[in-house]
Coordinates of C-alpha atoms in Angstrom, one line a residue:
M13 CA 35.9 -0.6 6.2
E14 CA 38.9 -0.1 3.9
L15 CA 38.9 -1.0 0.2
T16 CA 41.4 -0.6 -2.6
A17 CA 40.6 0.7 -6.0
R18 CA 41.2 -2.8 -7.3
Q19 CA 38.6 -4.3 -4.8
L20 CA 36.1 -1.6 -5.7
A21 CA 36.5 -2.4 -9.4
E22 CA 35.9 -6.1 -8.6
V23 CA 32.8 -5.4 -6.6
L24 CA 31.3 -3.0 -9.2
N25 CA 32.5 -4.8 -12.4
G26 CA 34.6 -1.8 -13.3
T27 CA 38.1 -1.0 -14.5
V28 CA 40.9 0.9 -12.7
E29 CA 42.7 3.8 -14.3
G30 CA 45.6 4.8 -12.0
N31 CA 46.9 3.3 -8.8
P32 CA 45.0 0.0 -8.1
Q33 CA 46.3 0.0 -4.5
A34 CA 44.8 3.4 -3.7
K35 CA 42.8 3.0 -0.5
V36 CA 39.5 4.5 0.7
S37 CA 37.7 4.2 4.0
S38 CA 34.9 6.8 3.6
F39 CA 32.7 8.6 1.1
A40 CA 32.4 12.3 0.3
K41 CA 30.8 14.6 -2.3
I42 CA 33.1 15.4 -5.1
E43 CA 33.5 19.0 -4.0
H44 CA 34.7 17.9 -0.5
G45 CA 36.9 14.9 -1.4
K46 CA 40.0 14.3 0.7
P47 CA 42.8 11.6 0.7
G48 CA 41.4 8.3 1.8
Q49 CA 37.9 9.1 0.5
L50 CA 35.9 7.9 -2.5
C51 CA 33.8 10.4 -4.6
F52 CA 31.7 9.9 -7.6
F53 CA 31.1 12.0 -10.8
A54 CA 27.9 11.6 -12.8
N55 CA 26.5 15.1 -13.3
P56 CA 28.3 17.1 -16.0
K57 CA 27.8 20.4 -14.1
Y58 CA 30.3 19.1 -11.5
E59 CA 33.0 18.2 -14.0
H60 CA 35.3 21.1 -12.8
Y61 CA 35.6 19.4 -9.4
V62 CA 37.1 16.3 -11.1
Y63 CA 40.3 18.3 -11.8
T64 CA 40.6 19.8 -8.3
S65 CA 39.5 16.8 -6.2
K66 CA 41.9 15.5 -3.6
A67 CA 40.0 12.2 -3.2
S68 CA 42.0 9.0 -3.5
V69 CA 39.4 7.3 -5.8
L70 CA 36.8 8.7 -8.1
L71 CA 33.9 6.7 -9.5
V72 CA 33.2 7.8 -13.1
N73 CA 31.2 6.6 -16.1
S74 CA 33.1 4.4 -18.5
D75 CA 32.7 6.9 -21.4
F76 CA 34.1 9.9 -19.4
V77 CA 37.0 11.6 -21.2
P78 CA 38.9 14.0 -19.0
R79 CA 39.9 17.4 -20.5
E80 CA 42.6 18.0 -17.9
P81 CA 44.9 15.9 -15.7
V82 CA 43.1 14.1 -12.9
T83 CA 44.8 13.3 -9.6
P84 CA 42.5 10.6 -8.1
T85 CA 42.6 7.0 -9.3
L86 CA 39.6 6.5 -11.6
V87 CA 37.3 3.5 -11.3
R88 CA 35.3 3.3 -14.5
V89 CA 31.8 1.7 -14.4
E90 CA 28.8 1.6 -16.7
N91 CA 26.8 4.1 -14.6
A92 CA 28.5 5.9 -11.7
Y93 CA 25.3 6.8 -9.9
T94 CA 23.9 3.3 -9.9
A95 CA 27.4 1.9 -9.0
L96 CA 27.5 4.1 -5.9
A97 CA 24.1 2.7 -4.8
D98 CA 25.4 -0.8 -5.3
L99 CA 28.6 0.0 -3.4
L100 CA 26.7 1.5 -0.4
G101 CA 24.5 -1.5 -0.3
Y102 CA 27.5 -3.8 -0.4
M103 CA 29.2 -2.1 2.5
A104 CA 26.0 -2.0 4.5
K105 CA 25.7 -5.8 4.2
Q106 CA 29.3 -6.2 5.4
K107 CA 28.4 -4.4 8.6
K108 CA 25.2 -6.4 9.4
A109 CA 25.3 -8.4 12.5
Y110 CA 22.4 -10.8 13.0
R111 CA 21.1 -12.2 16.2
R112 CA 17.8 -13.9 17.0
H113 CA 16.6 -11.2 19.4
R114 CA 17.6 -9.3 22.5
G115 CA 16.2 -10.1 25.9
R116 CA 14.3 -6.8 26.2
C117 CA 11.7 -7.5 23.5
R118 CA 8.3 -9.2 23.5
I119 CA 7.6 -11.8 20.8
A120 CA 4.3 -13.8 20.9
W121 CA 4.8 -17.6 21.1
S122 CA 2.7 -18.0 17.9
A123 CA 4.8 -15.6 15.9
K124 CA 7.2 -17.2 13.4
L125 CA 10.5 -15.6 12.6
G126 CA 12.7 -16.7 9.7
R127 CA 16.4 -17.3 9.6
K128 CA 18.9 -14.6 10.6
V129 CA 16.1 -12.1 11.8
Y130 CA 17.5 -9.3 13.9
V131 CA 15.2 -7.9 16.6
G132 CA 16.3 -4.9 18.7
D133 CA 15.3 -3.7 22.2
F134 CA 11.7 -3.1 23.2
V135 CA 10.2 -4.6 20.1
T136 CA 6.7 -6.1 20.3
I137 CA 5.7 -8.7 17.8
G138 CA 2.1 -9.9 18.0
K139 CA 0.3 -13.2 17.7
D140 CA 0.5 -15.2 14.5
C141 CA 3.0 -12.7 12.8
R142 CA 5.3 -14.1 10.1
I143 CA 8.7 -12.4 9.6
G144 CA 10.8 -13.5 6.6
D145 CA 14.5 -14.4 6.5
C146 CA 17.2 -11.8 7.1
T147 CA 14.7 -9.0 8.1
K148 CA 16.1 -6.4 10.5
I149 CA 13.8 -4.9 13.1
H150 CA 15.3 -2.0 15.1
D151 CA 14.4 -0.8 18.6
N152 CA 10.9 0.3 19.7
V153 CA 9.1 -1.2 16.8
T154 CA 5.5 -2.5 17.2
I155 CA 4.1 -5.2 14.9
G156 CA 0.5 -6.0 15.3
A157 CA -1.0 -9.5 15.4
G158 CA -1.4 -11.4 12.1
T159 CA 1.0 -9.1 10.1
R160 CA 3.1 -10.7 7.3
I161 CA 6.5 -9.2 6.6
G162 CA 8.7 -10.6 3.8
S163 CA 12.5 -11.3 3.6
N164 CA 15.4 -8.8 3.7
C165 CA 13.3 -5.9 5.0
I166 CA 14.6 -3.1 7.2
I167 CA 12.3 -1.6 9.8
Y168 CA 13.9 1.3 11.6
P169 CA 13.2 2.5 15.2
G170 CA 9.8 3.6 16.2
V171 CA 7.8 2.2 13.3
H172 CA 4.3 1.1 14.2
I173 CA 2.7 -1.6 12.0
F174 CA -1.0 -2.3 12.9
P175 CA -2.5 -5.8 13.0
G176 CA -3.2 -7.6 9.7
M177 CA -0.8 -5.7 7.5
V178 CA 0.9 -7.4 4.5
I179 CA 4.5 -6.2 3.6
G180 CA 6.5 -7.7 0.8
D181 CA 10.2 -8.5 0.4
R182 CA 13.1 -5.9 0.6
V183 CA 10.9 -3.2 2.0
I184 CA 12.4 -0.3 4.0
L185 CA 10.3 1.5 6.6
H186 CA 12.1 4.5 8.0
A187 CA 11.9 5.7 11.6
G188 CA 8.5 6.7 12.9
C189 CA 6.4 5.7 10.0
I190 CA 3.0 4.3 10.7
I191 CA 1.4 1.5 8.6
G192 CA -2.3 0.7 9.0
D193 CA -3.6 3.4 11.3
D194 CA -7.3 4.2 10.9
G195 CA -8.2 6.4 7.9
F196 CA -10.0 9.7 8.3
G197 CA -13.5 8.5 8.0
N198 CA -16.4 10.3 9.7
A199 CA -20.1 10.3 8.9
P200 CA -22.0 13.7 9.6
Q201 CA -25.0 13.4 11.9
P202 CA -28.2 15.4 11.8
D203 CA -27.2 17.3 14.9
G204 CA -24.0 18.5 13.3
S205 CA -21.7 16.0 15.1
W206 CA -19.6 13.3 13.5
R207 CA -19.7 9.6 13.9
K208 CA -16.5 7.6 13.4
I209 CA -16.4 5.0 10.6
E210 CA -14.5 2.0 11.8
H211 CA -11.7 0.8 9.5
V212 CA -11.4 -3.0 9.3
G213 CA -9.4 -3.4 6.1
N214 CA -5.6 -3.4 5.8
V215 CA -2.5 -2.1 4.0
V216 CA -0.8 -4.2 1.4
I217 CA 2.8 -3.1 0.5
G218 CA 4.6 -4.8 -2.4
N219 CA 8.2 -5.7 -2.9
D220 CA 11.1 -3.2 -3.0
V221 CA 9.2 -0.4 -1.5
E222 CA 10.8 2.4 0.6
I223 CA 8.7 4.6 2.9
G224 CA 10.2 7.6 4.7
S225 CA 10.2 8.8 8.3
N226 CA 6.9 9.9 9.9
T227 CA 4.9 9.0 6.8
T228 CA 1.5 7.4 7.5
V229 CA -0.3 4.9 5.3
D230 CA -3.9 4.5 6.5
R231 CA -5.7 1.2 6.5
A232 CA -8.9 0.9 4.4
P233 CA -12.4 0.8 6.0
M234 CA -12.9 -2.3 3.7
E235 CA -10.5 -4.1 1.4
S236 CA -7.0 -2.6 1.2
T237 CA -4.8 0.4 0.7
I238 CA -2.3 -0.7 -1.8
I239 CA 1.4 0.4 -2.4
E240 CA 2.6 -1.5 -5.4
D241 CA 6.1 -2.8 -6.1
G242 CA 9.0 -0.4 -6.4
V243 CA 7.3 2.7 -4.9
R244 CA 9.3 5.3 -3.2
I245 CA 7.6 7.6 -0.6
D246 CA 9.5 10.4 1.1
N247 CA 9.2 11.7 4.7
L248 CA 6.1 13.3 6.2
C249 CA 3.6 12.1 3.5
Q250 CA 0.0 11.1 4.0
I251 CA -1.5 8.2 2.1
A252 CA -5.2 7.9 3.0
H253 CA -7.5 4.9 3.1
N254 CA -8.2 2.9 -0.1
V255 CA -5.5 4.7 -2.1
V256 CA -3.6 2.7 -4.7
V257 CA -0.1 3.9 -5.6
G258 CA 1.1 2.2 -8.8
E259 CA 4.5 0.5 -9.5
N260 CA 7.7 2.6 -9.3
T261 CA 5.9 5.9 -8.5
A262 CA 8.0 8.3 -6.4
I263 CA 6.3 10.7 -3.9
A264 CA 8.4 13.6 -2.4
A265 CA 8.1 15.0 1.1
L266 CA 4.9 16.7 2.5
S267 CA 2.7 15.3 -0.2
G268 CA -0.8 14.0 0.6
I269 CA -3.2 11.7 -1.3
A270 CA -6.8 11.7 -0.1
G271 CA -9.0 8.7 0.2
S272 CA -9.8 6.3 -2.7
S273 CA -7.6 8.0 -5.2
K274 CA -5.5 5.9 -7.6
I275 CA -2.0 7.0 -8.7
G276 CA -0.7 5.3 -11.8
K277 CA 2.6 3.6 -12.5
N278 CA 5.9 5.5 -12.9
C279 CA 4.5 8.8 -11.7
I280 CA 6.4 11.5 -9.9
L281 CA 4.8 13.6 -7.2
A282 CA 7.1 16.4 -6.2
G283 CA 7.1 18.1 -2.8
Q284 CA 3.9 19.3 -1.2
V285 CA 1.6 17.9 -3.9
G286 CA -2.0 17.4 -2.9
V287 CA -4.4 14.9 -4.6
S288 CA -8.1 15.1 -3.6
G289 CA -10.2 12.1 -3.0
H290 CA -11.6 9.7 -5.6
V291 CA -9.2 11.0 -8.3
T292 CA -7.4 8.9 -10.9
V293 CA -3.9 10.0 -12.1
A294 CA -2.7 8.3 -15.3
D295 CA 0.6 6.5 -15.6
K296 CA 3.9 8.4 -16.1
T297 CA 2.3 11.7 -14.9
T298 CA 4.6 14.3 -13.3
L299 CA 3.1 16.7 -10.7
A300 CA 5.4 19.6 -10.0
A301 CA 5.9 20.9 -6.5
Q302 CA 2.8 22.3 -4.7
S303 CA 0.4 21.1 -7.4
G304 CA -3.1 20.5 -6.4
V305 CA -5.0 17.8 -8.3
I306 CA -8.8 18.1 -8.0
G307 CA -9.9 16.0 -11.1
N308 CA -8.9 13.0 -13.1
I309 CA -5.8 13.0 -15.2
R310 CA -6.5 10.6 -18.1
K311 CA -3.6 11.1 -20.5
S312 CA -0.3 9.5 -19.5
G313 CA 3.1 11.2 -19.7
D314 CA 2.1 14.8 -19.1
V315 CA 3.5 17.4 -16.6
Y316 CA 1.1 19.4 -14.4
F317 CA 1.7 22.4 -12.3
G318 CA -0.3 24.8 -10.1
S319 CA -3.4 24.6 -8.0
P320 CA -5.8 23.5 -9.4
A321 CA -3.2 21.6 -11.5
I322 CA -3.1 22.3 -15.2
L323 CA -0.7 21.3 -18.0
H324 CA 2.8 22.8 -17.3
R325 CA 3.1 24.5 -20.7
T326 CA -0.4 26.1 -20.2
F327 CA 0.6 27.3 -16.7
L328 CA 3.8 28.9 -18.1
R329 CA 1.9 30.8 -20.8
A330 CA -0.7 31.9 -18.3
Y331 CA 1.9 33.0 -15.8
A332 CA 3.8 35.0 -18.4
K333 CA 0.6 36.9 -19.2
F334 CA -0.1 37.4 -15.5
K335 CA 3.4 38.7 -14.9
R336 CA 3.2 41.2 -17.8
S337 CA -0.2 42.5 -16.6
G338 CA 1.3 43.4 -13.3
E339 CA 4.1 45.4 -14.9
E340 CA 1.8 47.5 -17.0

């Protein structure tokens, strides 16, 4: 899809500085920009690339003041990073082609699909499912009986959604993720063996949630595992049974949350974070990479590091002493 700088400015409510007819048909990082491509500049440490870029159009913040001559046409917007996300979303919508379904899928007669729902090859949709308008279901997806999926969702290939799940609007489930598999519940027996605890609850996912590839969200043995509105979960994460993840929390790859823990709103869990079971983490907590949380975090807004996780500033002081002791 080809757009001029003028068209880009209209889509993004920006202004053009330079040639309004400059055309772009693809995107690139600012350090790799070539003619016919659009790049964006938002991070000050990349400013030197602004003056060497060969891209045709450069998306910049409205308050950016160049210190040297700039070759690309500038499209000034309020926030370049957010504008790029808006533009990518706009272009994705232009490419969407909706059809009711292909012949090589299996949809129960009692399932109800909304308007403009796309269903790919080898999809199975169970009895009494409800799929909202404009949702796109890619190839090889399985949706269990009685599941409710909202409008404008994207479900990528190989996703498995077990029966009875509830998924809100504008949810993105990336390839291979599993929603509603049994949790890891086993009761020890007198002879040392384990007896499986059946899980009959479900998973409830709010609106505007994105869950990465090969991430698993387990169903609850009773009641629900809950992912609240606006949550972002990366690839290869494990969300165990009865966990609650609060609004707008972001969880990076390879993190795991054990059963019945509650993560607050607007938290950040960096890569490989582990949270043990039945733990509460306060709102706006940041857990640095590879942190291990074994107890409740009650005060909001703090940063933790280490395993067991302690306040980041305490960890840095302790590490400085540890490092000095090794040099003596």
